[in-house]
Tab-separated table of C-alpha atoms in Angstrom:
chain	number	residue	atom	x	y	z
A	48	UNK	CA	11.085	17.586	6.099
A	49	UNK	CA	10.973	20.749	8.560
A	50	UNK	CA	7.726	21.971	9.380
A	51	UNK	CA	8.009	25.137	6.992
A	52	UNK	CA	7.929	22.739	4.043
A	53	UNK	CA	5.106	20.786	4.919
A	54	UNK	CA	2.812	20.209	1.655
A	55	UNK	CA	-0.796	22.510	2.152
A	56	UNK	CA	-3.321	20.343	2.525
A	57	UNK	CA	-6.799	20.508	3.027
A	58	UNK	CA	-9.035	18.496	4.943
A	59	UNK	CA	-10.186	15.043	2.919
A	60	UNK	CA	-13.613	15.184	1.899
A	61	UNK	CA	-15.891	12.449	1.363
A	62	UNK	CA	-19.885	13.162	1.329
A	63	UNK	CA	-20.827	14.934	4.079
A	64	UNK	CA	-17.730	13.957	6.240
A	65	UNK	CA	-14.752	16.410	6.708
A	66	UNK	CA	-11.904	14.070	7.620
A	67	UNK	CA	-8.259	15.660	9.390
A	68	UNK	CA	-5.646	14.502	9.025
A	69	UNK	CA	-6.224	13.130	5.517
A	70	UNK	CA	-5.207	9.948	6.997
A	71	UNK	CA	-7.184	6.485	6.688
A	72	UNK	CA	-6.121	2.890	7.870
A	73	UNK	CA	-6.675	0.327	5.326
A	74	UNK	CA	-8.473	-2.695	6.186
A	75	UNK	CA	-6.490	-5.901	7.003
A	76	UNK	CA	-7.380	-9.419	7.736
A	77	UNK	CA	-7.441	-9.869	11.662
A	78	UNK	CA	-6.084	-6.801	11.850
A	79	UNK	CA	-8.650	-3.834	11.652
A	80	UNK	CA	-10.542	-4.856	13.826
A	81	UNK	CA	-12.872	-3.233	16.423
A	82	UNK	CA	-10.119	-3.037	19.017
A	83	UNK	CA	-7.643	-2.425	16.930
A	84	UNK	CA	-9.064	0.012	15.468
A	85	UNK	CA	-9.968	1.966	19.008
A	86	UNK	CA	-6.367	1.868	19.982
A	87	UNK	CA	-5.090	3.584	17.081
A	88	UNK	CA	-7.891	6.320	17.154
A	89	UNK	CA	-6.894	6.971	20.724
A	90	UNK	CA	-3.373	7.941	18.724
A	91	UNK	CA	-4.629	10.101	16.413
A	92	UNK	CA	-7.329	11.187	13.956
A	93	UNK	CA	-8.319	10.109	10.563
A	94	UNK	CA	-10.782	7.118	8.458
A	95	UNK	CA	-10.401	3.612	10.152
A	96	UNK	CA	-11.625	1.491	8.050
A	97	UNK	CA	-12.721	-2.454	9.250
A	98	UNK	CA	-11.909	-5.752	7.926
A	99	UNK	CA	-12.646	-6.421	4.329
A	100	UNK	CA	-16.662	-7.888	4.177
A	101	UNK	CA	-17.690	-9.780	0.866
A	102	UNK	CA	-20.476	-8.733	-0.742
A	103	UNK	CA	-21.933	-12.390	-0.856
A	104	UNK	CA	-21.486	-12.945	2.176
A	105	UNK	CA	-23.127	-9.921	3.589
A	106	UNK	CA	-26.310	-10.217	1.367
A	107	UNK	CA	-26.461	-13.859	2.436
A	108	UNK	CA	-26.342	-12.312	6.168
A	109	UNK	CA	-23.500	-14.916	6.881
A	110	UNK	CA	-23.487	-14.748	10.899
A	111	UNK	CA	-19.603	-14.677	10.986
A	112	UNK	CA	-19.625	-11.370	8.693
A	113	UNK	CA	-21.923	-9.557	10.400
A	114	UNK	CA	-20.950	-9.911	13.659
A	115	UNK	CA	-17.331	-8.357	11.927
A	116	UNK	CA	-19.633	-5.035	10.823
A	117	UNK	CA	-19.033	-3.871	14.522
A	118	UNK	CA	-18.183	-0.157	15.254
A	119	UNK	CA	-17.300	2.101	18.257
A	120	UNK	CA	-19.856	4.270	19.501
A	121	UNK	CA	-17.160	7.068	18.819
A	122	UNK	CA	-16.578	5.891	15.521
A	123	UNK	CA	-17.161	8.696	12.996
A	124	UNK	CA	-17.087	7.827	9.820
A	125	UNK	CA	-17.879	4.444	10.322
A	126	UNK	CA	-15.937	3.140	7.056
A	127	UNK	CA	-16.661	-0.398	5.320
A	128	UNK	CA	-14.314	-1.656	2.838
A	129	UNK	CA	-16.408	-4.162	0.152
A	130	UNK	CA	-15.057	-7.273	-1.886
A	131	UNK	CA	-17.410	-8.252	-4.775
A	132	UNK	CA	-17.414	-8.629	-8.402
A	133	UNK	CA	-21.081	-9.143	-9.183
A	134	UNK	CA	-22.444	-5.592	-10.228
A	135	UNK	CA	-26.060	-6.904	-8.711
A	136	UNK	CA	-24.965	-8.617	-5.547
A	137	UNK	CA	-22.650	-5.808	-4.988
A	138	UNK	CA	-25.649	-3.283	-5.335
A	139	UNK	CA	-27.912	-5.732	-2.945
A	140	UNK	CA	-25.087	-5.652	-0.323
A	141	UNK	CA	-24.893	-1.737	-0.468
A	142	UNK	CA	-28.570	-1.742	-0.049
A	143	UNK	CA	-28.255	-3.484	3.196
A	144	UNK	CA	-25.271	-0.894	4.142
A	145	UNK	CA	-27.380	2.146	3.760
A	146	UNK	CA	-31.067	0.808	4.958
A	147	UNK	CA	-29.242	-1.042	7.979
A	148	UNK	CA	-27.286	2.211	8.612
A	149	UNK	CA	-24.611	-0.047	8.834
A	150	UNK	CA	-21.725	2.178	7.859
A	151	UNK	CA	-21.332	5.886	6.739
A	152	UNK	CA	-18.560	5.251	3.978
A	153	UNK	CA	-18.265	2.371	2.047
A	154	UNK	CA	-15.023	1.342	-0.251
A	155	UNK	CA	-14.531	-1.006	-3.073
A	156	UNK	CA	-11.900	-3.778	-3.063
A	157	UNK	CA	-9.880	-4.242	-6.626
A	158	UNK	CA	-6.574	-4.301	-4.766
A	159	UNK	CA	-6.065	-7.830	-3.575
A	160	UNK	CA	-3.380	-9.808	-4.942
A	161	UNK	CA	-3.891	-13.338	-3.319
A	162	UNK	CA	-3.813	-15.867	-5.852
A	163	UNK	CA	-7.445	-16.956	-4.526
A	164	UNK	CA	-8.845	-13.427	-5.001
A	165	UNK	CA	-7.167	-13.018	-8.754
A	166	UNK	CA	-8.105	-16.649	-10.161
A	167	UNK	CA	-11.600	-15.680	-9.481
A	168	UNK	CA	-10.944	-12.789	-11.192
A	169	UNK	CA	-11.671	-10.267	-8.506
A	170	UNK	CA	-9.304	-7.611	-6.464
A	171	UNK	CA	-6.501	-6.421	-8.696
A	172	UNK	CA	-7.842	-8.461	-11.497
A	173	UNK	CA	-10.979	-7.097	-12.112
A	174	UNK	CA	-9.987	-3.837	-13.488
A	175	UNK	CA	-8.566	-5.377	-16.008
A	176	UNK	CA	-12.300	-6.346	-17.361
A	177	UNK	CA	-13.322	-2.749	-17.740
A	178	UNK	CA	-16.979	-2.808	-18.871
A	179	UNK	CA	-17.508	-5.013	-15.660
A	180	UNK	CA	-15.635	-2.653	-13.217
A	181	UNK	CA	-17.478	0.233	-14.352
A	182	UNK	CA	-20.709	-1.667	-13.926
A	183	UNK	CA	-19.762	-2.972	-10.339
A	184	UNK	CA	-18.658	0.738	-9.587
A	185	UNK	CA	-21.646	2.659	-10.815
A	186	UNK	CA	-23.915	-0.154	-9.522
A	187	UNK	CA	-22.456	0.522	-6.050
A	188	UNK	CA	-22.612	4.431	-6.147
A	189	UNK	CA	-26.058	4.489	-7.277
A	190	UNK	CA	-27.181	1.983	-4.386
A	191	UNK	CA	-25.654	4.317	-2.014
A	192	UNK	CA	-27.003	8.044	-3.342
A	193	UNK	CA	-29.925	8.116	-1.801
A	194	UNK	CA	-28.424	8.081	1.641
A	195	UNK	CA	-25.918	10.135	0.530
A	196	UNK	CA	-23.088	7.801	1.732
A	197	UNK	CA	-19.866	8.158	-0.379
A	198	UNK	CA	-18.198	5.161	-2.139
A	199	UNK	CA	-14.759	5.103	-2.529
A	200	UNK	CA	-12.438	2.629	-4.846
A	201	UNK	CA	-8.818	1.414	-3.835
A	202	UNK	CA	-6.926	-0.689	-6.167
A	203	UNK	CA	-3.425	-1.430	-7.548
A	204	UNK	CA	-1.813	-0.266	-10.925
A	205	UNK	CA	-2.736	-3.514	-12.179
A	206	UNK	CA	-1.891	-6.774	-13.077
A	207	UNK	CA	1.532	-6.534	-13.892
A	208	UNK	CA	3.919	-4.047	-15.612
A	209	UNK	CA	2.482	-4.958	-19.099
A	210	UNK	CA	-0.874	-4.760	-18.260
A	211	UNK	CA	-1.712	-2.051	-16.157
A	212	UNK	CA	-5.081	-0.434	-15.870
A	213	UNK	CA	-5.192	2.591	-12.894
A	214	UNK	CA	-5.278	5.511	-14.615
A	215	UNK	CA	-7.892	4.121	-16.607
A	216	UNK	CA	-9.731	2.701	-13.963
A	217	UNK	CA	-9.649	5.983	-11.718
A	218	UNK	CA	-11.130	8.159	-14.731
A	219	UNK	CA	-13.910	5.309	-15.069
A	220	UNK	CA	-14.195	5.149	-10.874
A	221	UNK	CA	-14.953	8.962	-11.166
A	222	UNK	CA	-17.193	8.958	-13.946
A	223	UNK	CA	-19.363	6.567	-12.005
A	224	UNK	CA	-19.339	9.311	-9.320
A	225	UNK	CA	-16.691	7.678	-6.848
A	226	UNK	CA	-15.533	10.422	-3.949
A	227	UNK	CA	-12.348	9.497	-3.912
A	228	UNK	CA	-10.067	6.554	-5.168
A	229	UNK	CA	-6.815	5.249	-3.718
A	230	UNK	CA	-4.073	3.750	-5.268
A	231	UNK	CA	-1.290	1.504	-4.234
A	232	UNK	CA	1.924	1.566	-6.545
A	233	UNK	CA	1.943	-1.819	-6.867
A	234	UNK	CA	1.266	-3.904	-9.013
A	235	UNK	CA	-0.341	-6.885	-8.022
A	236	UNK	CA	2.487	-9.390	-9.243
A	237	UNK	CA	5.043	-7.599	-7.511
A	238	UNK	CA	2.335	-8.243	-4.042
A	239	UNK	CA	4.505	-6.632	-1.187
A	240	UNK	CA	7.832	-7.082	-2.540
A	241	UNK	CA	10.306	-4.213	-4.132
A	242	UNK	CA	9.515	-0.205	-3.935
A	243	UNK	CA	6.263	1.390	-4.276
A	244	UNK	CA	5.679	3.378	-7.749
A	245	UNK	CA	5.095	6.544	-6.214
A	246	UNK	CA	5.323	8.365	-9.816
A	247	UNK	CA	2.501	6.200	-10.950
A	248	UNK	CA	0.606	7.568	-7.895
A	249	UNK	CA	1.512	11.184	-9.136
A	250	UNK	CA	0.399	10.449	-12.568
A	251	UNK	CA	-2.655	9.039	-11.605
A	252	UNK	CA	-3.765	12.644	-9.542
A	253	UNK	CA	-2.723	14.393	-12.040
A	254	UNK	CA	-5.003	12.289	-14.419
A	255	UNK	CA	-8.501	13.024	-11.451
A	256	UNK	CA	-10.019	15.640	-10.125
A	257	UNK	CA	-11.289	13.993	-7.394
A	258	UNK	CA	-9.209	13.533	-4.354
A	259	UNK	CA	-6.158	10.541	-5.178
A	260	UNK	CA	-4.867	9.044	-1.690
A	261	UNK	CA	-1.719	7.438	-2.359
A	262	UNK	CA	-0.554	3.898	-0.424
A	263	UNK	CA	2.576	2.550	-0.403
A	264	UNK	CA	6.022	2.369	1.632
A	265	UNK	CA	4.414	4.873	4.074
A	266	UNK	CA	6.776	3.574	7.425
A	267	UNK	CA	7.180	7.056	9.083
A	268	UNK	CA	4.919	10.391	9.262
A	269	UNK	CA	7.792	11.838	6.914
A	270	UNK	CA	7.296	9.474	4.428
A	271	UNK	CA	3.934	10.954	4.379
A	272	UNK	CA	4.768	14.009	3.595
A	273	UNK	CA	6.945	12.830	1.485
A	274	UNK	CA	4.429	11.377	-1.182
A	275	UNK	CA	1.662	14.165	-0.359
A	276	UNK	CA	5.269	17.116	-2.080
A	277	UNK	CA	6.352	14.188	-4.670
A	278	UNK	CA	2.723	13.287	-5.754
A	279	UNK	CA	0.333	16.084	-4.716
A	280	UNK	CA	-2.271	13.158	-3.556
A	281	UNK	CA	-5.108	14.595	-1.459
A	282	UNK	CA	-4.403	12.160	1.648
A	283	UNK	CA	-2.284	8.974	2.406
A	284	UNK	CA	-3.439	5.261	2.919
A	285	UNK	CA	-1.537	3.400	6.006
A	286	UNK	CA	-1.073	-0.465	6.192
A	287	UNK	CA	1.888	-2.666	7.529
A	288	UNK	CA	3.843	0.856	8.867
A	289	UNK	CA	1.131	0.600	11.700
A	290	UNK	CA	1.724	-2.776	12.360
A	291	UNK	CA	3.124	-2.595	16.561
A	292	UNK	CA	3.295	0.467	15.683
A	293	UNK	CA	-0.469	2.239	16.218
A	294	UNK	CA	1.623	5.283	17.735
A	295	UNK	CA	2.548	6.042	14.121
A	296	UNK	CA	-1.271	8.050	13.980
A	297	UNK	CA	-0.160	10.423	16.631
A	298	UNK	CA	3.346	10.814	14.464
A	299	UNK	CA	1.001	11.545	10.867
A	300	UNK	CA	-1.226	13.985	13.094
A	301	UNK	CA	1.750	15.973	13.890
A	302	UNK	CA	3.503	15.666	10.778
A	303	UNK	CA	0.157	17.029	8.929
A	304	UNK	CA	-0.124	19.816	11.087
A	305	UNK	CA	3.153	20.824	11.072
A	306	UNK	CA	4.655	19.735	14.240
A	307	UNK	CA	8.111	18.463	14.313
A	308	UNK	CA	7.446	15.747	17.327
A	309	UNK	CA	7.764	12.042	16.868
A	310	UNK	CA	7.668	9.383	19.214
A	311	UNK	CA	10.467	6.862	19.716
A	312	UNK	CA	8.465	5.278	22.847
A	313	UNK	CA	10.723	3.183	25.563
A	314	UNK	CA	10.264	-0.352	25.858
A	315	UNK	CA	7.910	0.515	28.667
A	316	UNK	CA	6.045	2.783	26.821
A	317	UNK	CA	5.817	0.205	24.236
A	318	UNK	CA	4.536	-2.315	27.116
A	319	UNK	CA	1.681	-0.209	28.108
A	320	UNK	CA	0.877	0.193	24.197
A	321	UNK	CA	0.557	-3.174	24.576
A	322	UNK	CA	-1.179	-4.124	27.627
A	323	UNK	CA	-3.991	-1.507	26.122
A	324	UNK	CA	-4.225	-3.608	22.906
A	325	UNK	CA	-4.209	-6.729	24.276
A	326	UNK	CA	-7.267	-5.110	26.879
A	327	UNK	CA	-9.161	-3.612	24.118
A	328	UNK	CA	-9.540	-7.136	22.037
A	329	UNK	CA	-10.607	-8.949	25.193
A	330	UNK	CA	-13.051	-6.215	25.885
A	331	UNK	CA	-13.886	-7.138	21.894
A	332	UNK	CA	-14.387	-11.006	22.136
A	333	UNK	CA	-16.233	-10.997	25.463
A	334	UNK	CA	-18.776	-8.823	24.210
A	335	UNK	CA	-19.812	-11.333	21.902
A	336	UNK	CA	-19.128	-14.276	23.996
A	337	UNK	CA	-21.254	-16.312	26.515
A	338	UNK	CA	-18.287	-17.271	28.875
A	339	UNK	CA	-16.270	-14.514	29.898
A	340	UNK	CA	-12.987	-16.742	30.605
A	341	UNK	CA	-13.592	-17.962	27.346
A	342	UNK	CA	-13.884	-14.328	25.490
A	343	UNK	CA	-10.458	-13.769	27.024
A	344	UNK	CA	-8.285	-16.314	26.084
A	345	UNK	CA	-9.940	-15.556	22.307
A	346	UNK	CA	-9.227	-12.059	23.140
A	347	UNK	CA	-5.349	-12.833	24.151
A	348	UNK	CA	-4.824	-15.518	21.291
A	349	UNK	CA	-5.964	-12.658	18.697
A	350	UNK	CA	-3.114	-10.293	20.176
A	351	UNK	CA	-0.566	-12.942	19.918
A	352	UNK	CA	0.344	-12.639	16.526
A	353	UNK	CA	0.900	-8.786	17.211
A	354	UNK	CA	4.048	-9.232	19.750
A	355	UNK	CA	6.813	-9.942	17.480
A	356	UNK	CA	5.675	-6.385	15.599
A	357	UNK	CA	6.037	-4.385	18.729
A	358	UNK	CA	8.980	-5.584	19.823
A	359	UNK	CA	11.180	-5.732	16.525
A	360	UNK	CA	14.353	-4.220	16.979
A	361	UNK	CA	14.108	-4.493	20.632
A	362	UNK	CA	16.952	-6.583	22.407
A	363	UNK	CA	14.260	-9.042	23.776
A	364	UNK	CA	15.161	-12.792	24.287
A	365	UNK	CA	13.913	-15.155	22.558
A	366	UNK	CA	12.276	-17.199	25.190
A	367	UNK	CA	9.965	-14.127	26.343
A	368	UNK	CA	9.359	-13.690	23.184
A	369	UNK	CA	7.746	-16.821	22.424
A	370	UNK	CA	6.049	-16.679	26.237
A	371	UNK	CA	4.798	-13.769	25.596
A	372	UNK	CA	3.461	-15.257	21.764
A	373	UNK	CA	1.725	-17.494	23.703
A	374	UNK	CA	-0.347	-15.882	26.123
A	375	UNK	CA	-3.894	-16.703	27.456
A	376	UNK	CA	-4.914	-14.459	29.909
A	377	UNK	CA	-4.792	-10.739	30.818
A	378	UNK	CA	-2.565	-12.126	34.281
A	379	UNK	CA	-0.170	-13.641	31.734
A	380	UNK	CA	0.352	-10.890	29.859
A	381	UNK	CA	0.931	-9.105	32.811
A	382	UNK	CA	3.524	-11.372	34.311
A	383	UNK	CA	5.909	-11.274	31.067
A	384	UNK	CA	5.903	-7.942	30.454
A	385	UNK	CA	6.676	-6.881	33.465
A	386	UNK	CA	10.124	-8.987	32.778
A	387	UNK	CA	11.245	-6.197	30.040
A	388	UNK	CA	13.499	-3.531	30.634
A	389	UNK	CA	11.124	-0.327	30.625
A	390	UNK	CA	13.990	2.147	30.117
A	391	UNK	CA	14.955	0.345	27.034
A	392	UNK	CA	15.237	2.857	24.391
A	393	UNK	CA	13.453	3.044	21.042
A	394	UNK	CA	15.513	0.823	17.889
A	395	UNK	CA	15.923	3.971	15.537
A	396	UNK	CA	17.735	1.551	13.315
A	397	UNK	CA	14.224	0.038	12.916
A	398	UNK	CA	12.857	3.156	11.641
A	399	UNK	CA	11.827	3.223	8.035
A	400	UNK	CA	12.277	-0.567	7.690
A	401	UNK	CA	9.155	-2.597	6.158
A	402	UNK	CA	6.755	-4.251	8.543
A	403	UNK	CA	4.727	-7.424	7.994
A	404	UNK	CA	4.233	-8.729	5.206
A	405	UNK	CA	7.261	-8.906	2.345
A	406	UNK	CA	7.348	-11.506	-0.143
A	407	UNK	CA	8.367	-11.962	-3.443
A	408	UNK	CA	7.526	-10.972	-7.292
A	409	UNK	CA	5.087	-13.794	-7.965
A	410	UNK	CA	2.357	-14.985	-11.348
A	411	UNK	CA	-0.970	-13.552	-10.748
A	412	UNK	CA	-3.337	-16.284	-11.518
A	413	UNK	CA	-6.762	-15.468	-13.270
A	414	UNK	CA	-9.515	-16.879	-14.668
A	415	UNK	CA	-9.158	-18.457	-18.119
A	416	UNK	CA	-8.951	-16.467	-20.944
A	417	UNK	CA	-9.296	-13.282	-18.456
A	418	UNK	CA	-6.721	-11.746	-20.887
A	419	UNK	CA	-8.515	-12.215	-23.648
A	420	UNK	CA	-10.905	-9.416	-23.993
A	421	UNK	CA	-11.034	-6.375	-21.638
A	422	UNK	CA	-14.399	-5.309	-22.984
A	423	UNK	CA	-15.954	-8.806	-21.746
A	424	UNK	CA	-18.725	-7.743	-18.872
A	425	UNK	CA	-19.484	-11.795	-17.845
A	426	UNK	CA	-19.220	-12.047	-13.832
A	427	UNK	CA	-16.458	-14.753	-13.830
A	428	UNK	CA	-18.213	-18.279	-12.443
A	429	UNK	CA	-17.503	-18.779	-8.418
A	430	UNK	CA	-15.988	-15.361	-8.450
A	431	UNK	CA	-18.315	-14.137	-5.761
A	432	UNK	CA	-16.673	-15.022	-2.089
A	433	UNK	CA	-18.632	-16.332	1.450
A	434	UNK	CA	-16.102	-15.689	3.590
A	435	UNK	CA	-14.990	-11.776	4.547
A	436	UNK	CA	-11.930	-10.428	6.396
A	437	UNK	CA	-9.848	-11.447	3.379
């Protein structure tokens, strides 16, 4: 797509925030981190949102969760994504968001597949109840009005192909006052395997007027533009395409304002990428860590599991590969990439392939009887979750 055909696009609004590009990084578990985070806003703008918090767990001030509500001082919006499916406890938790000034955007969860989400009948399940999603979602919104932060949903088409719920959903998300919802084309049996539905994504903005951000086989800037001219959706959602690949932010930034330039960094490039990732967790852990020595091996055992990302596609053995896996200091690090060729070129064939996860078409467990009756409001029993990040 040259840059004469880019779709027009205005900046993404949510509440009193004016976000360009209409770009925002979706939360994922020991991913979105605080570093992580930093290194791909040094890429490019948009909404970087953290690791997934659980309601429960944040009104029960579980230690582990709130030390995981960190931000940048830079950080503007600060954006929280929230898992609950108790209308009250999600309200309570919001409460704490907004008094705590805790974050200035707040999104719902209802797109997890995992089995141990969807048995409990939350993420991509819930929907599916619809009296109790449009009490959890109204609940929410009205917690957060009177700071006038915006709540946002993000969900999946549903369940599976016979029982899908989004375009239902989205009209119930916006009569509860939502500023925006987004919407992967997946449904959650399919999980991360086969093509995103971008038609369902048009359908569904054609369905709002609210802004629609669509999610889903995003790899490249140009796919971006891509499902902005196929689907018309206000802004995109980015989640494995980033993965060893934070550079992709500068790439959407360009792409969105009509630039033709994409990076295809060296392997050296690539290393430095790296060496600033690995630096910016270990500045992370030691800030909340009594020993420093001990904040960066933490800090360098959190970056290991990003190495194979960065370097697929690249003719790197297999030994430094699984030295470099295995790092525990800074000085380590240092050491082994130093050993890579730094005028390697860039794998285009690895462009436009699929990054982290990809699995298979599986059963979406639920509750009991969670079939049953859509208009049934009961919070499923041990739905509500302690632990956050996902």
């Amino acid at each position: 797509m040259t840059a004469s055909t880019v779709p027009a696009l205005r900046p993404l609004t949510l509440g009193q925030h004016q976000v360009w590009p209409p770009v925002v990084l979706a939360p994922m578990a020991g991913i979105t981190n605080i570093g992580f985070r930093r290194l791909c806003r040094e890429q490019g703008g948009g909404i970087y949102v953290c690791e997934m918090i659980t309601t429960r767990a944040l009104v029960e001030r579980n230690p582990k969760t709130l030390r995981m509500i960190a931000f940048g001082d830079d950080e503007n919006p600060r954006s929280l994504q929230l898992y609950g499916t108790d209308p009250e406890i999600t309200a309570a938790a919001v409460r704490i968001v907004v008094e705590r000034n805790l974050a200035d955007h707040i999104d719902l969860n209802f797109g997890c597949p995992v089995p141990k989400v969807t048995r409990r009948g939350g993420g991509a399940a819930l929907p599916w109840r619809r009296r109790l999603f449009g009490r959890l979602v109204r609940a929410a919104v009205a917690a957060a009005a009177p700071s006038g932060v915006p709540v946002t949903v993000k969900m999946r088409k549903g369940i599976d192909d016979d029982h899908l719920t989004y375009v239902e959903a989205g009209l119930a998300a916006q009569e509860a006052g939502v500023a925006a919802v987004a919407l992967h084309g997946r449904t959650a049996a399919q999980r991360y395997s086969g093509t995103a539905d971008w038609d369902a994504i048009a359908t569904l903005k054609q369905a709002l007027d609210v802004p629609v951000l669509g999610n889903g086989d995003i790899w490249e800037a140009d796919d971006a533009l891509r499902m902005v001219a196929h689907t018309g959706v206000d802004g995109v959602v980015i989640g494995r395409g980033c993965l060893g690949r934070p550079w992709l932010f500068a790439d959407l930034e360009a792409a969105f304002n009509g630039r033709p330039e994409r990076r295809l960094p060296t392997l050296g490039e690539v290393a430095v990428t790296m060496r600033r990732h690995a630096e910016l967790l270990v500045d992370q852990f030691q800030a909340g860590a009594r020993n420093p020595a001990r904040g960066e091996r933490d800090g360098c055992t959190d970056f290991r599991k990003h190495v194979a990302w960065y370097l697929k596609g690249f003719p790197v053995g297999g030994e430094l590969r699984r030295s470099l896996a295995m790092i525990e200091s800074l000085a380590q690090l240092d050491d082994l990439l130093g050993k890579l060729d730094p005028a390697e070129p860039f794998p285009v064939t690895a462009l436009g392939q699929p990054r982290g996860r990809t699995n298979s078409p599986g059963k979406v467990f639920l509750p009991e009887g969670w079939l049953a009756s859509r208009d049934d409001d009961t919070v499923p029993e041990g739905a509500e979750m302690d632990d956050s990040g996902g």
